[in-house]
Protein backbone atom coordinates (compact mmCIF):
# COMPACT_ATOMS: atom_id res chain seq x y z
CA UNK A 1 0.00 0.00 0.00
CA UNK A 2 1.55 3.31 -1.11
CA UNK A 3 1.90 6.31 1.18
CA UNK A 4 -0.74 8.26 -0.77
CA UNK A 5 -3.23 5.43 -0.38
CA UNK A 6 -2.46 5.16 3.33
CA UNK A 7 -3.14 8.86 3.76
CA UNK A 8 -6.42 8.58 1.84
CA UNK A 9 -7.46 5.61 3.98
CA UNK A 10 -6.58 7.56 7.13
CA UNK A 11 -8.74 10.48 5.98
CA UNK A 12 -11.71 8.24 5.16
CA UNK A 13 -11.37 6.37 8.44
CA UNK A 14 -11.06 9.56 10.48
CA UNK A 15 -14.21 10.98 8.92
CA UNK A 16 -16.10 7.75 9.55
CA UNK A 17 -14.87 7.56 13.13
CA UNK A 18 -16.04 11.13 13.73
CA UNK A 19 -19.47 10.29 12.32
CA UNK A 20 -19.88 7.08 14.32
CA UNK A 21 -18.59 8.70 17.49
CA UNK A 22 -21.16 11.44 17.14
CA UNK A 23 -23.96 8.91 16.99
CA UNK A 24 -23.01 7.39 20.37
CA UNK A 25 -20.98 9.97 22.28
CA UNK A 26 -24.14 11.82 23.25
CA UNK A 27 -25.74 8.84 25.02
CA UNK A 28 -23.80 9.01 28.29
CA UNK A 29 -24.00 12.83 28.35
CA UNK A 30 -27.79 13.00 28.03
CA UNK A 31 -28.49 13.46 31.77
CA UNK A 32 -26.03 16.39 31.92
CA UNK A 33 -27.56 17.94 28.78
CA UNK A 34 -31.05 17.59 30.24
CA UNK A 35 -30.07 19.27 33.50
CA UNK A 36 -28.20 22.12 31.82
CA UNK A 37 -30.62 23.02 29.02
CA UNK A 38 -33.90 22.04 30.69
CA UNK A 39 -34.99 19.34 28.25
CA UNK A 40 -38.18 17.48 29.04
CA UNK A 41 -37.89 13.69 29.23
CA UNK A 42 -39.57 13.32 25.82
CA UNK A 43 -37.64 16.22 24.30
CA UNK A 44 -34.28 14.83 25.35
CA UNK A 45 -34.60 11.90 22.94
CA UNK A 46 -34.46 14.36 20.06
CA UNK A 47 -30.76 14.92 20.68
CA UNK A 48 -30.44 11.43 19.14
CA UNK A 49 -33.55 11.30 16.96
CA UNK A 50 -32.85 14.52 15.02
CA UNK A 51 -29.47 13.15 14.00
CA UNK A 52 -30.79 9.73 12.99
CA UNK A 53 -33.68 11.15 10.93
CA UNK A 54 -31.44 13.42 8.86
CA UNK A 55 -28.66 10.86 8.54
CA UNK A 56 -30.82 7.88 7.59
CA UNK A 57 -33.17 9.86 5.37
CA UNK A 58 -30.54 11.48 3.17
CA UNK A 59 -27.98 8.70 2.69
CA UNK A 60 -29.46 7.16 -0.45
CA UNK A 61 -29.93 10.49 -2.21
CA UNK A 62 -26.45 11.64 -1.19
CA UNK A 63 -24.90 8.42 -2.45
CA UNK A 64 -26.42 8.86 -5.87
CA UNK A 65 -25.39 12.51 -6.00
CA UNK A 66 -21.84 11.34 -5.31
CA UNK A 67 -21.97 9.26 -8.51
CA UNK A 68 -23.36 12.22 -10.44
CA UNK A 69 -21.29 15.21 -9.28
CA UNK A 70 -18.23 13.47 -7.85
CA UNK A 71 -17.64 11.57 -4.63
CA UNK A 72 -14.73 13.76 -3.50
CA UNK A 73 -16.90 16.87 -3.79
CA UNK A 74 -19.62 15.26 -1.70
CA UNK A 75 -17.12 14.07 0.91
CA UNK A 76 -15.59 17.53 1.32
CA UNK A 77 -19.00 19.22 1.45
CA UNK A 78 -20.38 16.77 4.00
CA UNK A 79 -17.43 17.11 6.33
CA UNK A 80 -17.54 20.90 6.13
CA UNK A 81 -21.27 20.92 7.01
CA UNK A 82 -20.69 18.46 9.85
CA UNK A 83 -17.84 20.54 11.30
CA UNK A 84 -19.88 23.75 11.30
CA UNK A 85 -22.86 21.94 12.81
CA UNK A 86 -20.62 20.52 15.57
CA UNK A 87 -19.52 24.03 16.47
CA UNK A 88 -23.17 25.13 16.64
CA UNK A 89 -24.09 22.11 18.79
CA UNK A 90 -21.24 22.79 21.20
CA UNK A 91 -22.32 26.41 21.54
CA UNK A 92 -26.06 25.64 21.94
CA UNK A 93 -27.79 27.33 24.87
CA UNK A 94 -31.36 26.13 24.34
CA UNK A 95 -32.95 22.76 23.51
CA UNK A 96 -34.19 24.08 20.18
CA UNK A 97 -30.71 25.19 19.07
CA UNK A 98 -29.15 21.86 20.04
CA UNK A 99 -31.79 19.80 18.21
CA UNK A 100 -31.41 21.97 15.08
CA UNK A 101 -27.63 21.60 15.21
CA UNK A 102 -27.95 17.83 15.64
CA UNK A 103 -30.19 17.68 12.56
CA UNK A 104 -27.58 19.63 10.59
CA UNK A 105 -24.92 17.25 11.86
CA UNK A 106 -26.99 14.39 10.46
CA UNK A 107 -27.18 16.15 7.09
CA UNK A 108 -23.39 16.55 6.97
CA UNK A 109 -22.82 12.98 8.08
CA UNK A 110 -25.14 11.66 5.39
CA UNK A 111 -23.43 13.64 2.64
CA UNK A 112 -19.94 12.49 3.65
CA UNK A 113 -20.66 8.92 4.76
CA UNK A 114 -22.72 8.02 1.70
CA UNK A 115 -19.68 8.06 -0.58
CA UNK A 116 -16.92 6.71 1.67
CA UNK A 117 -17.20 3.06 0.63
CA UNK A 118 -17.51 4.13 -3.00
CA UNK A 119 -14.21 6.00 -2.76
CA UNK A 120 -12.61 3.08 -0.94
CA UNK A 121 -13.41 0.37 -3.48
CA UNK A 122 -12.33 2.52 -6.43
CA UNK A 123 -9.08 3.47 -4.67
CA UNK A 124 -8.08 -0.05 -3.60
CA UNK A 125 -8.49 -2.37 -6.57
CA UNK A 126 -6.13 -5.26 -5.73
CA UNK A 127 -7.87 -8.02 -3.78
CA UNK A 128 -5.49 -8.49 -0.84
CA UNK A 129 -4.81 -4.75 -0.51
CA UNK A 130 -8.51 -3.98 -0.52
CA UNK A 131 -9.22 -6.61 2.14
CA UNK A 132 -6.59 -5.02 4.39
CA UNK A 133 -8.00 -1.55 3.78
CA UNK A 134 -11.52 -2.76 4.57
CA UNK A 135 -10.26 -4.27 7.84
CA UNK A 136 -8.64 -1.00 8.91
CA UNK A 137 -11.65 1.03 7.81
CA UNK A 138 -14.07 -1.30 9.57
CA UNK A 139 -12.08 -0.93 12.79
CA UNK A 140 -13.05 2.71 12.96
CA UNK A 141 -16.70 1.99 12.25
CA UNK A 142 -17.03 -1.09 14.43
CA UNK A 143 -15.26 0.32 17.48
CA UNK A 144 -16.47 3.90 17.05
CA UNK A 145 -19.73 3.54 18.96
CA UNK A 146 -18.05 1.98 21.99
CA UNK A 147 -15.21 4.51 21.91
CA UNK A 148 -17.85 7.25 21.73
CA UNK A 149 -19.39 6.15 25.00
CA UNK A 150 -15.97 6.09 26.69
CA UNK A 151 -15.02 9.49 25.32
CA UNK A 152 -18.44 10.92 26.13
CA UNK A 153 -18.09 9.89 29.77
CA UNK A 154 -14.56 11.28 30.05
CA UNK A 155 -15.36 14.64 28.44
CA UNK A 156 -18.63 15.09 30.32
CA UNK A 157 -17.09 14.37 33.73
CA UNK A 158 -13.75 16.10 33.15
CA UNK A 159 -15.01 19.19 31.28
CA UNK A 160 -18.69 19.49 30.31
CA UNK A 161 -21.11 18.14 27.71
CA UNK A 162 -20.35 20.94 25.23
CA UNK A 163 -17.00 19.31 24.48
CA UNK A 164 -18.52 16.12 23.13
CA UNK A 165 -19.44 18.24 20.09
CA UNK A 166 -16.62 20.80 20.09
CA UNK A 167 -14.00 18.05 19.86
CA UNK A 168 -15.26 17.39 16.31
CA UNK A 169 -14.24 20.87 15.12
CA UNK A 170 -10.43 20.49 14.97
CA UNK A 171 -10.77 16.92 13.69
CA UNK A 172 -13.14 18.08 10.96
CA UNK A 173 -10.89 20.96 9.89
CA UNK A 174 -7.84 18.70 9.62
CA UNK A 175 -9.84 16.01 7.79
CA UNK A 176 -11.07 18.46 5.15
CA UNK A 177 -7.61 19.97 4.69
CA UNK A 178 -5.98 16.56 4.20
CA UNK A 179 -8.80 15.24 1.99
CA UNK A 180 -8.26 17.99 -0.59
CA UNK A 181 -4.89 16.47 -1.52
CA UNK A 182 -5.26 12.87 -0.34
CA UNK A 183 -8.43 11.80 -2.16
CA UNK A 184 -8.44 11.14 -5.90
CA UNK A 185 -10.36 13.61 -8.02
CA UNK A 186 -13.45 12.38 -9.81
CA UNK A 187 -15.86 14.37 -11.92
CA UNK A 188 -18.91 12.14 -11.72
CA UNK A 189 -21.13 11.20 -14.63
CA UNK A 190 -23.18 14.41 -14.57
CA UNK A 191 -26.57 15.33 -13.16
CA UNK A 192 -28.26 14.61 -16.49
CA UNK A 193 -27.37 10.95 -16.07
CA UNK A 194 -29.52 10.41 -13.02
CA UNK A 195 -31.29 13.48 -11.65
CA UNK A 196 -34.62 11.85 -10.73
CA UNK A 197 -36.11 14.71 -8.70
CA UNK A 198 -39.44 12.99 -7.98
CA UNK A 199 -37.70 9.79 -6.91
CA UNK A 200 -35.39 11.77 -4.63
CA UNK A 201 -38.38 13.50 -3.02
CA UNK A 202 -40.24 10.22 -2.48
CA UNK A 203 -37.36 8.21 -0.99
CA UNK A 204 -35.97 11.02 1.18
CA UNK A 205 -39.40 11.97 2.47
CA UNK A 206 -40.39 8.35 3.00
CA UNK A 207 -37.21 7.46 4.89
CA UNK A 208 -37.30 10.57 7.08
CA UNK A 209 -40.99 10.13 7.88
CA UNK A 210 -40.51 6.42 8.51
CA UNK A 211 -37.61 6.94 10.91
CA UNK A 212 -39.52 9.75 12.66
CA UNK A 213 -42.51 7.43 13.11
CA UNK A 214 -40.34 4.67 14.53
CA UNK A 215 -38.51 6.85 17.04
CA UNK A 216 -41.84 8.26 18.29
CA UNK A 217 -43.39 4.82 18.92
CA UNK A 218 -42.29 4.91 22.56
CA UNK A 219 -44.25 8.14 23.07
CA UNK A 220 -47.42 7.32 21.09
CA UNK A 221 -47.62 3.51 21.13
CA UNK A 222 -47.69 0.91 18.37
CA UNK A 223 -51.39 1.09 17.53
CA UNK A 224 -51.97 4.84 17.88
CA UNK A 225 -53.38 6.90 15.03
CA UNK A 226 -50.09 8.81 14.94
CA UNK A 227 -47.99 5.66 14.43
CA UNK A 228 -50.33 3.88 12.02
CA UNK A 229 -51.18 6.98 10.02
CA UNK A 230 -47.67 8.32 9.52
CA UNK A 231 -46.34 4.78 9.07
CA UNK A 232 -48.82 4.19 6.26
CA UNK A 233 -47.83 7.44 4.55
CA UNK A 234 -44.12 6.56 4.84
CA UNK A 235 -44.67 3.07 3.41
CA UNK A 236 -46.81 4.52 0.63
CA UNK A 237 -44.06 6.97 -0.33
CA UNK A 238 -41.44 4.20 -0.40
CA UNK A 239 -43.71 1.96 -2.51
CA UNK A 240 -44.30 4.86 -4.89
CA UNK A 241 -40.53 5.33 -5.05
CA UNK A 242 -40.01 1.69 -6.09
CA UNK A 243 -42.70 2.04 -8.78
CA UNK A 244 -41.08 5.25 -9.95
CA UNK A 245 -37.69 3.54 -10.28
CA UNK A 246 -39.18 0.98 -12.64
CA UNK A 247 -40.36 3.66 -15.05
CA UNK A 248 -38.00 6.63 -14.59
CA UNK A 249 -35.62 7.21 -17.53
CA UNK A 250 -32.80 8.05 -15.08
CA UNK A 251 -33.69 6.24 -11.83
CA UNK A 252 -32.17 7.35 -8.56
CA UNK A 253 -31.90 3.72 -7.44
CA UNK A 254 -31.62 1.33 -10.41
CA UNK A 255 -33.36 -1.82 -9.20
CA UNK A 256 -30.73 -3.93 -10.93
CA UNK A 257 -28.57 -3.46 -7.84
CA UNK A 258 -30.87 -5.85 -5.97
CA UNK A 259 -30.39 -8.65 -8.51
CA UNK A 260 -27.27 -9.68 -6.61
CA UNK A 261 -28.14 -12.08 -3.78
CA UNK A 262 -25.02 -11.02 -1.91
CA UNK A 263 -25.84 -7.31 -2.07
CA UNK A 264 -29.51 -7.78 -1.09
CA UNK A 265 -28.67 -10.33 1.59
CA UNK A 266 -25.81 -8.29 3.05
CA UNK A 267 -28.02 -5.24 3.42
CA UNK A 268 -30.73 -7.28 5.15
CA UNK A 269 -28.22 -8.97 7.47
CA UNK A 270 -26.72 -5.60 8.30
CA UNK A 271 -30.10 -4.12 9.18
CA UNK A 272 -30.88 -7.01 11.54
CA UNK A 273 -27.40 -7.06 13.09
CA UNK A 274 -27.11 -3.31 13.63
CA UNK A 275 -30.59 -3.24 15.15
CA UNK A 276 -29.32 -5.61 17.84
CA UNK A 277 -25.81 -4.20 18.31
CA UNK A 278 -26.74 -0.52 18.53
CA UNK A 279 -29.60 -1.27 20.91
CA UNK A 280 -27.17 -3.30 23.04
CA UNK A 281 -24.80 -0.36 23.37
CA UNK A 282 -27.55 2.04 24.38
CA UNK A 283 -29.49 -0.30 26.67
CA UNK A 284 -26.51 -1.79 28.48
CA UNK A 285 -25.32 1.77 29.22
CA UNK A 286 -28.73 2.58 30.68
CA UNK A 287 -28.62 -0.63 32.74
CA UNK A 288 -25.22 0.24 34.20
CA UNK A 289 -26.30 3.78 35.12
CA UNK A 290 -29.91 3.27 36.22
CA UNK A 291 -29.67 -0.17 37.85
CA UNK A 292 -26.04 -0.56 38.92
CA UNK A 293 -25.50 3.15 39.68
CA UNK A 294 -22.43 3.67 37.47
CA UNK A 295 -21.35 7.23 36.66
CA UNK A 296 -20.99 8.44 33.07
CA UNK A 297 -17.22 7.93 33.25
CA UNK A 298 -17.51 4.48 34.82
CA UNK A 299 -20.03 3.46 32.16
CA UNK A 300 -17.71 4.57 29.38
CA UNK A 301 -14.75 2.72 30.89
CA UNK A 302 -16.87 -0.40 31.38
CA UNK A 303 -17.57 -0.37 27.63
CA UNK A 304 -13.88 -0.05 26.78
CA UNK A 305 -13.25 -3.84 26.49
CA UNK A 306 -15.98 -4.01 23.84
CA UNK A 307 -14.25 -1.32 21.79
CA UNK A 308 -10.89 -3.06 22.20
CA UNK A 309 -12.33 -6.46 21.24
CA UNK A 310 -14.12 -5.20 18.12
CA UNK A 311 -11.21 -3.02 17.09
CA UNK A 312 -8.56 -5.66 17.60
CA UNK A 313 -10.40 -8.31 15.58
CA UNK A 314 -11.36 -6.01 12.71
CA UNK A 315 -7.88 -4.47 12.53
CA UNK A 316 -5.67 -7.52 12.94
CA UNK A 317 -7.72 -10.59 12.05
CA UNK A 318 -10.66 -9.88 9.75
CA UNK A 319 -8.73 -9.31 6.50
CA UNK A 320 -6.65 -12.47 6.93
CA UNK A 321 -9.66 -14.58 7.82
CA UNK A 322 -11.73 -13.24 4.92
CA UNK A 323 -8.87 -13.90 2.50
CA UNK A 324 -8.46 -17.48 3.77
CA UNK A 325 -12.02 -18.60 4.51
CA UNK A 326 -14.26 -16.21 2.56
CA UNK A 327 -16.66 -13.46 3.56
CA UNK A 328 -19.64 -15.71 4.24
CA UNK A 329 -17.79 -18.04 6.62
CA UNK A 330 -16.31 -15.12 8.56
CA UNK A 331 -19.72 -13.43 8.74
CA UNK A 332 -21.36 -16.58 10.13
CA UNK A 333 -18.62 -17.03 12.74
CA UNK A 334 -19.02 -13.43 13.88
CA UNK A 335 -22.80 -13.73 14.15
CA UNK A 336 -22.46 -16.88 16.27
CA UNK A 337 -20.22 -14.98 18.72
CA UNK A 338 -22.65 -12.05 18.88
CA UNK A 339 -25.62 -14.36 19.39
CA UNK A 340 -23.83 -16.16 22.25
CA UNK A 341 -23.05 -12.84 23.93
CA UNK A 342 -26.56 -11.45 23.56
CA UNK A 343 -27.99 -14.69 24.90
CA UNK A 344 -25.75 -14.29 27.96
CA UNK A 345 -27.29 -10.88 28.68
CA UNK A 346 -30.84 -12.27 28.77
CA UNK A 347 -30.08 -13.59 32.28
CA UNK A 348 -28.83 -10.29 33.80
CA UNK A 349 -29.63 -10.01 37.53
CA UNK A 350 -30.49 -6.85 39.42
CA UNK A 351 -27.20 -6.93 41.36
CA UNK A 352 -24.92 -7.91 38.49
CA UNK A 353 -21.21 -8.43 38.84
CA UNK A 354 -19.35 -6.71 36.02
CA UNK A 355 -16.78 -9.50 35.64
CA UNK A 356 -19.31 -12.35 35.71
CA UNK A 357 -22.40 -10.84 34.07
CA UNK A 358 -21.19 -8.09 31.70
CA UNK A 359 -17.56 -8.72 30.76
CA UNK A 360 -18.31 -11.93 28.79
CA UNK A 361 -20.46 -9.94 26.36
CA UNK A 362 -17.78 -7.25 26.11
CA UNK A 363 -15.45 -10.00 24.87
CA UNK A 364 -17.89 -11.89 22.67
CA UNK A 365 -18.90 -8.67 20.90
CA UNK A 366 -15.55 -9.07 19.14
CA UNK A 367 -17.74 -10.92 16.65
CA UNK A 368 -18.72 -7.50 15.38
CA UNK A 369 -15.15 -7.08 14.18
CA UNK A 370 -15.73 -10.07 11.89
CA UNK A 371 -19.30 -9.26 10.86
CA UNK A 372 -18.92 -5.66 9.71
CA UNK A 373 -15.90 -6.06 7.38
CA UNK A 374 -17.48 -9.15 5.79
CA UNK A 375 -20.76 -7.30 5.28
CA UNK A 376 -18.97 -4.30 3.77
CA UNK A 377 -17.28 -6.61 1.28
CA UNK A 378 -20.51 -8.39 0.34
CA UNK A 379 -22.56 -5.19 0.25
CA UNK A 380 -20.23 -3.59 -2.29
CA UNK A 381 -19.23 -6.77 -4.15
CA UNK A 382 -21.18 -6.21 -7.37
CA UNK A 383 -20.95 -2.42 -7.60
CA UNK A 384 -19.28 -1.09 -10.74
CA UNK A 385 -17.62 2.33 -10.96
CA UNK A 386 -20.83 4.13 -11.96
CA UNK A 387 -22.87 2.66 -9.11
CA UNK A 388 -20.24 2.65 -6.34
CA UNK A 389 -21.66 5.73 -4.63
CA UNK A 390 -25.18 4.35 -4.94
CA UNK A 391 -24.22 1.01 -3.41
CA UNK A 392 -22.33 2.81 -0.65
CA UNK A 393 -25.34 5.04 0.06
CA UNK A 394 -27.67 2.02 0.11
CA UNK A 395 -25.36 0.14 2.49
CA UNK A 396 -25.14 3.09 4.86
CA UNK A 397 -28.90 3.65 4.63
CA UNK A 398 -29.71 0.13 5.79
CA UNK A 399 -27.17 0.63 8.57
CA UNK A 400 -28.85 3.77 9.88
CA UNK A 401 -32.38 2.47 9.42
CA UNK A 402 -31.38 -0.66 11.32
CA UNK A 403 -29.94 1.39 14.18
CA UNK A 404 -33.03 3.61 14.39
CA UNK A 405 -35.41 0.65 14.24
CA UNK A 406 -33.42 -1.30 16.81
CA UNK A 407 -33.26 1.35 19.48
CA UNK A 408 -36.87 2.47 18.93
CA UNK A 409 -38.37 -1.02 19.00
CA UNK A 410 -36.24 -2.48 21.78
CA UNK A 411 -36.45 0.58 24.04
CA UNK A 412 -40.23 0.62 23.59
CA UNK A 413 -40.48 -3.05 24.53
CA UNK A 414 -38.20 -2.49 27.53
CA UNK A 415 -40.23 0.51 28.72
CA UNK A 416 -43.51 -1.41 28.34
CA UNK A 417 -42.20 -4.38 30.35
CA UNK A 418 -40.79 -2.04 33.01
CA UNK A 419 -44.12 -0.24 33.35
CA UNK A 420 -46.07 -3.46 33.75
CA UNK A 421 -43.65 -4.74 36.40
CA UNK A 422 -43.89 -1.48 38.34
CA UNK A 423 -47.68 -1.73 38.32
CA UNK A 424 -47.42 -5.26 39.69
CA UNK A 425 -45.37 -4.00 42.64
CA UNK A 426 -41.78 -4.72 41.60
CA UNK A 427 -38.99 -2.40 42.71
CA UNK A 428 -37.67 0.11 40.21
CA UNK A 429 -34.39 -1.76 39.79
CA UNK A 430 -36.15 -5.10 39.29
CA UNK A 431 -38.64 -3.58 36.84
CA UNK A 432 -35.90 -1.91 34.80
CA UNK A 433 -33.84 -5.09 34.72
CA UNK A 434 -36.82 -7.10 33.52
CA UNK A 435 -37.38 -4.61 30.70
CA UNK A 436 -33.74 -4.68 29.66
CA UNK A 437 -33.68 -8.48 29.68
CA UNK A 438 -36.65 -8.49 27.29
CA UNK A 439 -34.79 -6.10 24.99
CA UNK A 440 -31.73 -8.36 24.98
CA UNK A 441 -33.93 -11.38 24.24
CA UNK A 442 -35.43 -9.68 21.19
CA UNK A 443 -31.96 -8.56 20.11
CA UNK A 444 -30.83 -12.19 20.28
CA UNK A 445 -33.76 -13.07 18.03
CA UNK A 446 -32.68 -10.45 15.50
CA UNK A 447 -29.16 -11.90 15.44
CA UNK A 448 -30.58 -15.39 14.99
CA UNK A 449 -32.58 -14.12 11.99
CA UNK A 450 -29.43 -12.53 10.56
CA UNK A 451 -27.64 -15.85 10.92
CA UNK A 452 -30.42 -17.67 9.05
CA UNK A 453 -30.32 -15.15 6.19
CA UNK A 454 -26.53 -15.47 6.01
CA UNK A 455 -26.76 -19.25 5.69
CA UNK A 456 -29.63 -19.35 3.21
CA UNK A 457 -29.31 -16.26 1.01
CA UNK A 458 -25.65 -15.33 0.79
CA UNK A 459 -23.46 -17.25 -1.60
CA UNK A 460 -20.25 -18.96 -0.58
CA UNK A 461 -17.40 -17.43 -2.65
CA UNK A 462 -15.84 -20.10 -4.82
CA UNK A 463 -12.20 -19.00 -4.55
CA UNK A 464 -11.91 -15.94 -2.31
CA UNK A 465 -8.14 -15.72 -2.19
CA UNK A 466 -7.77 -15.31 -5.93
CA UNK A 467 -11.11 -13.78 -6.82
CA UNK A 468 -11.12 -10.66 -8.94
CA UNK A 469 -10.99 -7.42 -6.96
CA UNK A 470 -14.40 -6.35 -8.19
CA UNK A 471 -16.01 -9.39 -6.53
CA UNK A 472 -13.82 -10.16 -3.55
CA UNK A 473 -14.09 -6.98 -1.55
CA UNK A 474 -15.58 -3.85 -0.35
CA UNK A 475 -18.03 -0.25 8.38
CA UNK A 476 -21.46 2.28 14.49
Coordinates of C-alpha atoms in Angstrom, one line a residue, residues 38 54 68 82 227 259 288 305 372 381 404 407 440 443 470:
X38 CA -33.9 22.0 30.7
X54 CA -31.4 13.4 8.9
X68 CA -23.4 12.2 -10.4
X82 CA -20.7 18.5 9.9
X227 CA -48.0 5.7 14.4
X259 CA -30.4 -8.7 -8.5
X288 CA -25.2 0.2 34.2
X305 CA -13.3 -3.8 26.5
X372 CA -18.9 -5.7 9.7
X381 CA -19.2 -6.8 -4.1
X404 CA -33.0 3.6 14.4
X407 CA -33.3 1.4 19.5
X440 CA -31.7 -8.4 25.0
X443 CA -32.0 -8.6 20.1
X470 CA -14.4 -6.4 -8.2

